XYZ file of C-alpha atoms in Angstrom:
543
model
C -6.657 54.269 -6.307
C -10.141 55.214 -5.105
C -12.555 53.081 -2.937
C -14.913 52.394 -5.917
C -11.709 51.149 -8.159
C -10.808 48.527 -5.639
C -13.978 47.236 -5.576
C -14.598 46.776 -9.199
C -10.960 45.797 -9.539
C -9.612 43.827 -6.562
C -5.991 43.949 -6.703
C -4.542 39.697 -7.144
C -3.250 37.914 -4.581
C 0.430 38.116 -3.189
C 0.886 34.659 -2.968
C 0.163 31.083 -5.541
C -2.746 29.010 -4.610
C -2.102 26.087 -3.013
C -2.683 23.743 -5.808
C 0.226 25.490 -7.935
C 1.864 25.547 -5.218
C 1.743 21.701 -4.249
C 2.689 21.031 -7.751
C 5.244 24.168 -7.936
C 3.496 25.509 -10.495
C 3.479 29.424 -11.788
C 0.401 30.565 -11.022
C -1.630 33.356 -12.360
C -3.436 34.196 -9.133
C -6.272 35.450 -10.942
C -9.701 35.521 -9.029
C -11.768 33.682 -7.990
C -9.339 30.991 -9.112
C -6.652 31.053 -11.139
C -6.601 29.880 -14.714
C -4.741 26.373 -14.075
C -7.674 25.456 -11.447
C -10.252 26.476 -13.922
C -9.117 24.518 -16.968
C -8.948 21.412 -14.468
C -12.280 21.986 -12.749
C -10.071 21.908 -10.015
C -10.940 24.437 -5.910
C -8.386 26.852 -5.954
C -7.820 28.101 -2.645
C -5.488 31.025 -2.217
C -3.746 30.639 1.637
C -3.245 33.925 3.791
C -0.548 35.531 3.241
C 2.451 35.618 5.175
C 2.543 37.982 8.582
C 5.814 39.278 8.174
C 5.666 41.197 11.456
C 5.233 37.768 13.087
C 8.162 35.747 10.835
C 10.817 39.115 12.222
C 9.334 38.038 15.861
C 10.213 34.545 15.431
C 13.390 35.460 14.315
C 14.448 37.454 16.612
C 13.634 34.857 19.652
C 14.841 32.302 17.878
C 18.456 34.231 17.576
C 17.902 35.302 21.476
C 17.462 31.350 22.683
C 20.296 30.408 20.688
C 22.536 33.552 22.399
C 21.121 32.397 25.610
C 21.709 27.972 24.863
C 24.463 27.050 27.574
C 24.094 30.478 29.416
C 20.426 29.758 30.804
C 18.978 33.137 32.704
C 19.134 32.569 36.714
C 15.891 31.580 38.069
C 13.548 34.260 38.924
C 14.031 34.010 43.386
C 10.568 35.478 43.678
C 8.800 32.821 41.168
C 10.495 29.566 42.012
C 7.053 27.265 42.148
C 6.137 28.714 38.622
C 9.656 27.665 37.365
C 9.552 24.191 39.071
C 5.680 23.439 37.631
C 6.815 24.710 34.120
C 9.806 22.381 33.944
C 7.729 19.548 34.937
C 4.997 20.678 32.158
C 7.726 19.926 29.904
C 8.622 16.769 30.692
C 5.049 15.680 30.571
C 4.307 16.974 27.042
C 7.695 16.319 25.421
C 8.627 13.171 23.689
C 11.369 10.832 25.618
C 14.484 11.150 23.411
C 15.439 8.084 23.904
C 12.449 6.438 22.103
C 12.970 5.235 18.749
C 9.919 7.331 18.316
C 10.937 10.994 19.642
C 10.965 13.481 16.777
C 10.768 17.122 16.228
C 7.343 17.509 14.061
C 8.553 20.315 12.217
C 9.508 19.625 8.540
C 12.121 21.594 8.678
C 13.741 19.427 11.326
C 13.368 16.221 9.219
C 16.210 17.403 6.215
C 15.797 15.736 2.960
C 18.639 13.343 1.285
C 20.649 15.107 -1.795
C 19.338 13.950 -5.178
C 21.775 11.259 -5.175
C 20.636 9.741 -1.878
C 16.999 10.615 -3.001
C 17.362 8.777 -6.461
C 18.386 5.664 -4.682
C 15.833 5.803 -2.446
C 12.817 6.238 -4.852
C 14.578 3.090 -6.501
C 14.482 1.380 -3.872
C 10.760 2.410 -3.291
C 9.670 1.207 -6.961
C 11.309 -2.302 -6.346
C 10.213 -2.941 -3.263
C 6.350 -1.566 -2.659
C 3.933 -3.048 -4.133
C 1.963 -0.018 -4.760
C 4.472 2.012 -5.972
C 3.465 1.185 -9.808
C -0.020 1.765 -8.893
C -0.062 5.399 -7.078
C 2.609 6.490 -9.496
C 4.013 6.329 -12.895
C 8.111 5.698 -12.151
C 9.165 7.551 -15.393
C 7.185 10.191 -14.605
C 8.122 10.497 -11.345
C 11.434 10.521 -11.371
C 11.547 13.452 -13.960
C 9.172 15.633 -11.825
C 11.682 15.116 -9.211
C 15.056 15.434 -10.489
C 12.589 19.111 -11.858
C 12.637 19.625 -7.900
C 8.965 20.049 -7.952
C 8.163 16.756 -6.496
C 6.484 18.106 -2.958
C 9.072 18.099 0.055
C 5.917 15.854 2.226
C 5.928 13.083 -0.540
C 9.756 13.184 -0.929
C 9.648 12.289 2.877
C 7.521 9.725 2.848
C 8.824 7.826 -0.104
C 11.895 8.430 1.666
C 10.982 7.042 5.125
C 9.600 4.122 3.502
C 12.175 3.056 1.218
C 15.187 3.388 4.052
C 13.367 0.305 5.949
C 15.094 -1.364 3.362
C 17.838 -0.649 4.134
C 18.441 -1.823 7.817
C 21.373 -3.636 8.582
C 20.047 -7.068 9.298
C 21.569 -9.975 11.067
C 19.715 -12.976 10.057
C 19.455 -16.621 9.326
C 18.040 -16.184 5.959
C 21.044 -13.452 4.401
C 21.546 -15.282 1.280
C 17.936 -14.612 0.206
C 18.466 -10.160 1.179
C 19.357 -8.585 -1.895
C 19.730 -5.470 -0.845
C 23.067 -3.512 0.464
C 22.166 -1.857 3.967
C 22.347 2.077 4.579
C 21.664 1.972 8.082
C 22.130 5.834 8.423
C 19.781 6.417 5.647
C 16.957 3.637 8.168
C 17.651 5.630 10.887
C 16.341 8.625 9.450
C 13.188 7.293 7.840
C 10.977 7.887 11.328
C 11.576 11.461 11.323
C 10.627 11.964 7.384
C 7.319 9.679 7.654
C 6.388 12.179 10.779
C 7.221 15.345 9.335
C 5.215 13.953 6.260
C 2.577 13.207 8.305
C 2.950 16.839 10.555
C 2.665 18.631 7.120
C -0.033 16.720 5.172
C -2.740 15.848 7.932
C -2.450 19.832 9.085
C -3.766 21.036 6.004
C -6.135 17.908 5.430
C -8.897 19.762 4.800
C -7.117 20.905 1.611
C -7.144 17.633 0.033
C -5.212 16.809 -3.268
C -4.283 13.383 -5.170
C -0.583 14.541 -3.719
C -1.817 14.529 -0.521
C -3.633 11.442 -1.239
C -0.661 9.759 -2.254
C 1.196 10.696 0.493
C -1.271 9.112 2.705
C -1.198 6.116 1.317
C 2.760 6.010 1.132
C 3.115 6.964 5.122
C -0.031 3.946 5.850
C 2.535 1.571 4.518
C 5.505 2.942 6.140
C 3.631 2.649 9.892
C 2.205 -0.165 9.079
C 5.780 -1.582 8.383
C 6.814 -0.034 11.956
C 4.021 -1.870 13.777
C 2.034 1.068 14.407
C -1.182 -0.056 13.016
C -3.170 2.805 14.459
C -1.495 5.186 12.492
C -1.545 3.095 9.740
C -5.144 2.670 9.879
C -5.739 6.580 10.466
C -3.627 7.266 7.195
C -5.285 4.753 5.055
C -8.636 5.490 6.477
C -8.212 9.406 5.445
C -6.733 8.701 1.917
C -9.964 6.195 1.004
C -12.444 8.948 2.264
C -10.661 11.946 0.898
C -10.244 9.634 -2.240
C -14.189 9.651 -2.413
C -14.836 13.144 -1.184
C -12.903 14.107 -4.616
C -14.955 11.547 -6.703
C -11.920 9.842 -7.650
C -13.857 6.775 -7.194
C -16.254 7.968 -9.784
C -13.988 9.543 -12.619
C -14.420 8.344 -15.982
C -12.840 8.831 -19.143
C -14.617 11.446 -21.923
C -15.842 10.088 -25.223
C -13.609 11.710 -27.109
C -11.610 10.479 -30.577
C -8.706 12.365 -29.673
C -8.273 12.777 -25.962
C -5.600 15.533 -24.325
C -3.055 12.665 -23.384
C -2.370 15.610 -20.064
C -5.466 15.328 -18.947
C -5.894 11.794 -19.547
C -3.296 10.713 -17.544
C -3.731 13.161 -14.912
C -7.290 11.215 -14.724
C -5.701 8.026 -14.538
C -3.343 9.034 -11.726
C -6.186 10.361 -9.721
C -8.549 6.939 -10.132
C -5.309 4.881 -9.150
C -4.915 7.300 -5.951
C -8.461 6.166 -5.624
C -7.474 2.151 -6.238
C -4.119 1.868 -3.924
C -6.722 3.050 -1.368
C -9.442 0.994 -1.724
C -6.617 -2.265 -1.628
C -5.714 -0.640 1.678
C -9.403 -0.920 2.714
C -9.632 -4.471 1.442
C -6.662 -5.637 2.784
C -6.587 -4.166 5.798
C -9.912 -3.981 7.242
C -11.044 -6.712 9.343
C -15.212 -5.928 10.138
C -15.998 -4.762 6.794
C -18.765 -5.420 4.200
C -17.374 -6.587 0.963
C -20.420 -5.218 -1.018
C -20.349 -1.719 -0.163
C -16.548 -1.874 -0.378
C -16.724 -3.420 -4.076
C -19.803 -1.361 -4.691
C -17.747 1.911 -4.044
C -15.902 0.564 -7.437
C -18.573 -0.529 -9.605
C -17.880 1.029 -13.472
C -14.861 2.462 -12.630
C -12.306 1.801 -14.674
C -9.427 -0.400 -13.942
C -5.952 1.113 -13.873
C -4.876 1.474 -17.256
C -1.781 -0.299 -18.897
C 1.175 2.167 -19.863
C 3.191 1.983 -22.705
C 6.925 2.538 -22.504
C 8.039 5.810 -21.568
C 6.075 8.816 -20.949
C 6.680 12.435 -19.886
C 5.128 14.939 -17.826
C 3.510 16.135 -20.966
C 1.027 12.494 -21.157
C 1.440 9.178 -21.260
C 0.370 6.802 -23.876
C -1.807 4.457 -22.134
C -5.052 2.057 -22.786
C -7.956 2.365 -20.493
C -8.769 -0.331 -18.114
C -12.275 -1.822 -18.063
C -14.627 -1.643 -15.718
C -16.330 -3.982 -13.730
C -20.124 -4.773 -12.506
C -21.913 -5.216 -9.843
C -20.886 -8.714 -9.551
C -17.460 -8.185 -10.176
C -17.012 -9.184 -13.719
C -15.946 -7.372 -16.787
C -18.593 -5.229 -18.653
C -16.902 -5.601 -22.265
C -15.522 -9.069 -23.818
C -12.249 -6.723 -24.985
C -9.762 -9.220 -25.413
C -6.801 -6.635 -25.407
C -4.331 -7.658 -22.150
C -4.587 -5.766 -18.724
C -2.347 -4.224 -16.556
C -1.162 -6.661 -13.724
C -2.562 -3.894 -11.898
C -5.925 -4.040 -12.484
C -5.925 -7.782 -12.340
C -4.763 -7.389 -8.759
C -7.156 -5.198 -8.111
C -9.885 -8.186 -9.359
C -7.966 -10.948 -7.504
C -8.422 -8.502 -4.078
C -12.008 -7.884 -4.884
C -12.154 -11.585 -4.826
C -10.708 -12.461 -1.885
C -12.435 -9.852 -0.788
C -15.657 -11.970 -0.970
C -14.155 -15.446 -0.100
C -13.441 -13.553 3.101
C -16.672 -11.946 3.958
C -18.353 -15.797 2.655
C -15.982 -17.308 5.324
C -17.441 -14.931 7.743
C -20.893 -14.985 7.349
C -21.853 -18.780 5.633
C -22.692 -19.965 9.014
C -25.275 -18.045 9.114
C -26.481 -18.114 5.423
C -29.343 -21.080 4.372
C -28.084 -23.868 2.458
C -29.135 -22.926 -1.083
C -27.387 -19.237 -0.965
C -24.114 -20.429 0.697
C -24.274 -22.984 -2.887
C -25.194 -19.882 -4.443
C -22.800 -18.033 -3.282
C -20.005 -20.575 -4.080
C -21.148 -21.487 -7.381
C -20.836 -16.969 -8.366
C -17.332 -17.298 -6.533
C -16.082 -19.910 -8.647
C -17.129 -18.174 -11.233
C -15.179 -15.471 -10.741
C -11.997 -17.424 -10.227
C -12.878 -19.344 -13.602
C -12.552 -15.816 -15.039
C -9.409 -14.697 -13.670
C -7.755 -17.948 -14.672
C -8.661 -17.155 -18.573
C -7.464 -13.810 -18.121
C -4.128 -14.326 -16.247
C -3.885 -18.164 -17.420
C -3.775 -19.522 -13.992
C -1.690 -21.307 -12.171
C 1.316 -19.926 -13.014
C 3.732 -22.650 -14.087
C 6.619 -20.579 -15.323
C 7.047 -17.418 -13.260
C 10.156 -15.778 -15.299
C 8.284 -16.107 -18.658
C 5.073 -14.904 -17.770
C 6.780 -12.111 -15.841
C 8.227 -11.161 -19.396
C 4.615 -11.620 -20.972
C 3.515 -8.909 -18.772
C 6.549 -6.623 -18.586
C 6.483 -6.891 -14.394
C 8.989 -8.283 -12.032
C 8.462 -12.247 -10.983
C 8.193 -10.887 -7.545
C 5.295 -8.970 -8.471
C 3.519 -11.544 -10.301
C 3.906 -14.363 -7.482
C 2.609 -11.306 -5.132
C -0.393 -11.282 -6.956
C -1.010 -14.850 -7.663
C -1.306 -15.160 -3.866
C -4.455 -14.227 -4.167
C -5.426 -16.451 -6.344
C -4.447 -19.378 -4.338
C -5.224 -18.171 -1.281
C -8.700 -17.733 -2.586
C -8.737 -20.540 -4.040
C -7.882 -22.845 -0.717
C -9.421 -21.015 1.798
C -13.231 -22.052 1.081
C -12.850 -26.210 0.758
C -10.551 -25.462 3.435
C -13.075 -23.822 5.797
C -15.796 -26.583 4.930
C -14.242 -29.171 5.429
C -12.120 -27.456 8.988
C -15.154 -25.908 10.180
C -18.334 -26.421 8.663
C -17.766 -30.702 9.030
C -14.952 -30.136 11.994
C -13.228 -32.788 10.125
C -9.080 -32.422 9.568
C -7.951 -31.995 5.938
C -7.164 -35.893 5.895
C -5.545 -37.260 1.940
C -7.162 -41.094 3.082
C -10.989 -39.394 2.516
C -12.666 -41.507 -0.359
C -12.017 -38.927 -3.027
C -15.500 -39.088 -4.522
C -17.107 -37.659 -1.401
C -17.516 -34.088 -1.275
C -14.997 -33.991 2.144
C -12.644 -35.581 -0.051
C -12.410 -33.577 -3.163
C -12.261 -30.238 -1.187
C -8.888 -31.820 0.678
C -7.778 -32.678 -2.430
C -8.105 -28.975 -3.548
C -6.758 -27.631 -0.714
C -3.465 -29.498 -1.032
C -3.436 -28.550 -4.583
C -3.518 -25.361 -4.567
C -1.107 -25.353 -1.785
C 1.492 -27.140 -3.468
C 0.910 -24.666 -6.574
C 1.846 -21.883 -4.431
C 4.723 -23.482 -2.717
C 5.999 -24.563 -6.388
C 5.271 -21.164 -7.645
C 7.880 -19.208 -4.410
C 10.105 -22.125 -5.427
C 10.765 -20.538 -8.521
C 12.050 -17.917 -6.756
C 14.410 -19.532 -3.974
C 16.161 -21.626 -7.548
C 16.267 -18.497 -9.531
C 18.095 -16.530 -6.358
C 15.459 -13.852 -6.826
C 14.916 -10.436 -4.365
C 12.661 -12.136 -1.514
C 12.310 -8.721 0.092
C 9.987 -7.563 -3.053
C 7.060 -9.627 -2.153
C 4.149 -8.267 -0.606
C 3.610 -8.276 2.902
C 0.336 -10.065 1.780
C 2.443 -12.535 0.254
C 4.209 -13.519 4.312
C 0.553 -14.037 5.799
C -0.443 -16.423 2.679
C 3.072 -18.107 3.283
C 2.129 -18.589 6.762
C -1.359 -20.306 6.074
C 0.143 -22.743 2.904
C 3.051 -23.366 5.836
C -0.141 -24.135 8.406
C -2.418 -26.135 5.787
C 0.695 -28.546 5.196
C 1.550 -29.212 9.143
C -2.200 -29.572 9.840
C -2.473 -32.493 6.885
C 0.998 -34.346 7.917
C 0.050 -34.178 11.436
C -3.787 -35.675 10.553
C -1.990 -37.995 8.398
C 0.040 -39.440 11.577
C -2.533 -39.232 13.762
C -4.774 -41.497 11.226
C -2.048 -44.294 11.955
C -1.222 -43.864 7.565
C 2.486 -43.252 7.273
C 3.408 -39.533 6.029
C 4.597 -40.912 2.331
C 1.349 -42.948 1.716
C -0.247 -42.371 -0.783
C 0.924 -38.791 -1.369
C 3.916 -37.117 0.536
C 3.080 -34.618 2.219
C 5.753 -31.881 3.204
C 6.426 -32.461 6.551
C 8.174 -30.182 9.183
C 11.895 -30.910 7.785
C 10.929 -31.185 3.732
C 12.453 -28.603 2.104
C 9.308 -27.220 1.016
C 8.469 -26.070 4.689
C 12.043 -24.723 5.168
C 11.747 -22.312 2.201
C 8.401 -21.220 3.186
C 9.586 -20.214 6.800
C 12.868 -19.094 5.041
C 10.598 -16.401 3.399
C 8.623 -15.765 6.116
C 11.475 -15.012 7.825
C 13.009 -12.559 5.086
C 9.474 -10.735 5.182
C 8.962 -10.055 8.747
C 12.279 -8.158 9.078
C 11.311 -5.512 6.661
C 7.010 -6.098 8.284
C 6.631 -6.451 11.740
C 3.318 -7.275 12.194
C 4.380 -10.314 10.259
C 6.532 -11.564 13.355
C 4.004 -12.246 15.070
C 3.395 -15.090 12.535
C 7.041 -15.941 11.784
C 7.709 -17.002 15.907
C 4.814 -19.755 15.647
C 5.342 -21.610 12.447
C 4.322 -24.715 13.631
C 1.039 -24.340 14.984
């Protein structure tokens, strides 16, 4: 072929792009991108390809060391200081393998489970984390997998994080662990979430909604560990690279007949979006909650599936999207996902949070303000999810979600809903929460609230100590708001002593031995084996 030919006609690349490749796709390798990429609007990026030259080098050393492992050479007489300083180089830059932390960062080192180990696992995964049903649709899923084109850095980190499951436990509270312990499979799970992490934050600058996902997964699985730094770093890149994508701003066509593909494939993306933004929110701890819940104004909420599905589409209807001040822009009466009114409930508490940090300094007519648009909101959500939950199993059913789930998310609510009369009456008056207040005082009422809502919640995790339900498929949220109900009842029986009023007059309070604090403590105690930063909380339960 002449010079001019090649020009006009440049010959395709050897290898897929790394989209197809991520989703093990053929690909056309057309240029300048192939034809998948177009059709999805989607960078195509076609990788170098492979220096075989080098791959025969690496080979060939690799088959000399292993000749050579047990038979080291004899040290070089002439060169003994540049032995001695390169042994000790070693030792400073490799990991201690004794640490429950050493692990080669190669992939290749971290072998995946066969697909009947794997299957488990992902079950394990969609029972168990709470935003598994958000980041990923489970029928879905688990057909692109047992397809084997499920990416090997996603199948590690689901992986890593389901096995923390299964840990063999010894523990006080082992009537309330549903789960069967695979302590082989638990042992395994660091080296998965770091070759997951080796793989997917060296080619970060190639971002995808897989990669995205990943993230997310690997946040919780650190975060589980204790190691909030890298849990921080992984949710911190999936929210950004979320953004840089314009997840957070991807809305649906107006179309009468929408390509149910491409509409899902949408709705996966925005929800890579979501999970990561309820990272931010729950996570974050010097944060604005108007430029996080501004980041989400008009997106729309995560859709509610119908049964089934296939890679080909889902059926699904749209979530709706919210305004600037965090309320529905359509009256559509049709019911949400439990998803999306999570993802309300967090924007919520969300703002009760960043109220409770910055009323002191607010004048008196906008901290009413403010409380009177917060209120609001929470009058909303209880039409919507027809709060307080009274009857977890059946309104579980209603919404076709597991009770765990449901009394997950209706921690929110409560915990919204006690924290602010808490915090005036704690804080703002430096009065305790005291029953004996005259009731029509403003002091009064908010006590009354508190211990309302508090009893709600401890009625509502009641349901599932009687029903013998999975304790281990709450939230992690769900320990911290267990330890604050726990707090809010010790800190009104011991005001209620100290008053010189006896603990059952007028209204019994749970005191430290009422079975009410034993099952909360019972479930913080189930929580922080499987969430460690929640031990913290679980060894002072009485403060």
């Amino acid at each position: 072929m002449e010079e001019g030919q090649t020009l006009d006609h440049p010959q395709r690349p050897i290898v897929a792009c790394l989209r197809c490749r991520e989703q093990k796709l053929k690909c056309g390798r057309e240029l300048p991108s192939c034809e998948r990429c177009r059709k999805q609007s989607a960078v195509c990026t076609y990788p170098a390809p492979p220096d075989r030259k080098q791959i025969a080098q690496k080979t060939r050393r690799a088959k000399t060391s292993q000749s050579n492992h047990g038979n080291p050479p004899h040290q070089s007489e002439s060169e003994p200081g540049a032995t001695t300083k390169a042994a000790a180089k070693k030792r400073r830059i490799s990991p201690d393998p004794s640490s429950p932390f050493h692990c080669l960062a190669h992939p290749e080192t971290a072998e995946l489970p066969p697909t009947e180990i794997g299957l488990l696992l992902h079950e394990v995964f969609y029972k168990r984390v709470y935003s598994a049903n958000l980041l990923f649709h489970k029928t879905v899923s688990y057909q692109v997998y047992m397809l084997k084109k499920t990416p090997e850095y996603l199948q590690r980190a689901i992986s890593a994080l389901a096995a923390i499951f299964l840990q063999e436990v010894h523990s006080p509270h082992q009537r309330h662990i549903k789960v069967l312990p695979m302590q082989k499979l638990y042992d395994q799970s660091w080296s998965w979430a770091h070759a997951a992490s080796v793989e997917v934050l060296s080619h970060v600058d190639e971002p995808s909604v897989l990669k995205i996902q990943t993230l997310q997964v690997l946040h919780l699985y650190y975060f589980s560990r204790g190691e909030i730094i890298r849990a921080k770093v992984h949710a911190s890149l999936a929210y950004q690279l979320s953004r840089l994508l314009a997840y957070d701003d991807l809305q649906e066509p107006n179309e009468s007949y929408p390509n149910r593909s491409l509409q899902f494939d949408r709705e996966i993306r925005r929800r890579s979006f979501w999970a990561s933004w309820c990272s931010m929110c729950f996570g974050s701890e010097d944060f604005s909650a108007s430029q996080l819940c501004e980041s989400a104004v008009g997106l729309p909420l995560p859709a509610r599936f119908s049964e089934g599905g296939s890679i080909q589409g889902v059926d699904l209807i749209i979530g709706p999207q919210l305004s600037r001040d965090w309320r529905s822009c359509t009256d559509d009466e049709q019911p949400k996902s439990l998803m999306a009114e999570m993802i309300r409930l967090l924007g919520i508490w969300t703002k009760v949070r960043t109220w409770v940090c910055h009323s002191h300094s607010m004048p008196n007519p906008q901290r009413a303000g403010e409380l009177v648009r917060l209120d609001k909101l929470l009058e909303d959500a209880e039409l919507s999810m027809h709060l307080p939950v009274t009857d977890l199993l059946t309104a579980a059913k209603s919404c076709d979600e597991s009770p765990e789930l449901l009394a997950s998310v209706c921690s929110l609510y409560h915990l919204s809903r006690l924290i602010i009369p808490a915090f005036e009456v704690i804080v703002i008056e430096n009065r305790p929460l005291l029953l004996t207040d005259v009731a029509g005082t403003s002091i009064g009422m908010c006590t009354k609230i508190v211990f309302d809502q508090a009893l709600n919640f401890a009625a509502l995790l009641q349901q599932l100590i009687q029903g013998n339900l999975d304790i281990t498929r709450l939230w992690p949220f769900s320990g911290y708001a267990v330890f604050l109900v726990a707090n809010i009842f010790l800190n009104m029986y011991n005001a209620m002593l100290q008053s010189g009023v006896p603990a059952g007059a007028p209204v019994r309070i749970p005191g430290p031995d009422s079975d009410i604090l034993k099952n909360l403590q019972s479930i913080l105690g189930v929580l922080s084996i499987y969430w460690k930063p929640l031990q913290t909380l679980g060894n002072q339960p009485h403060t």
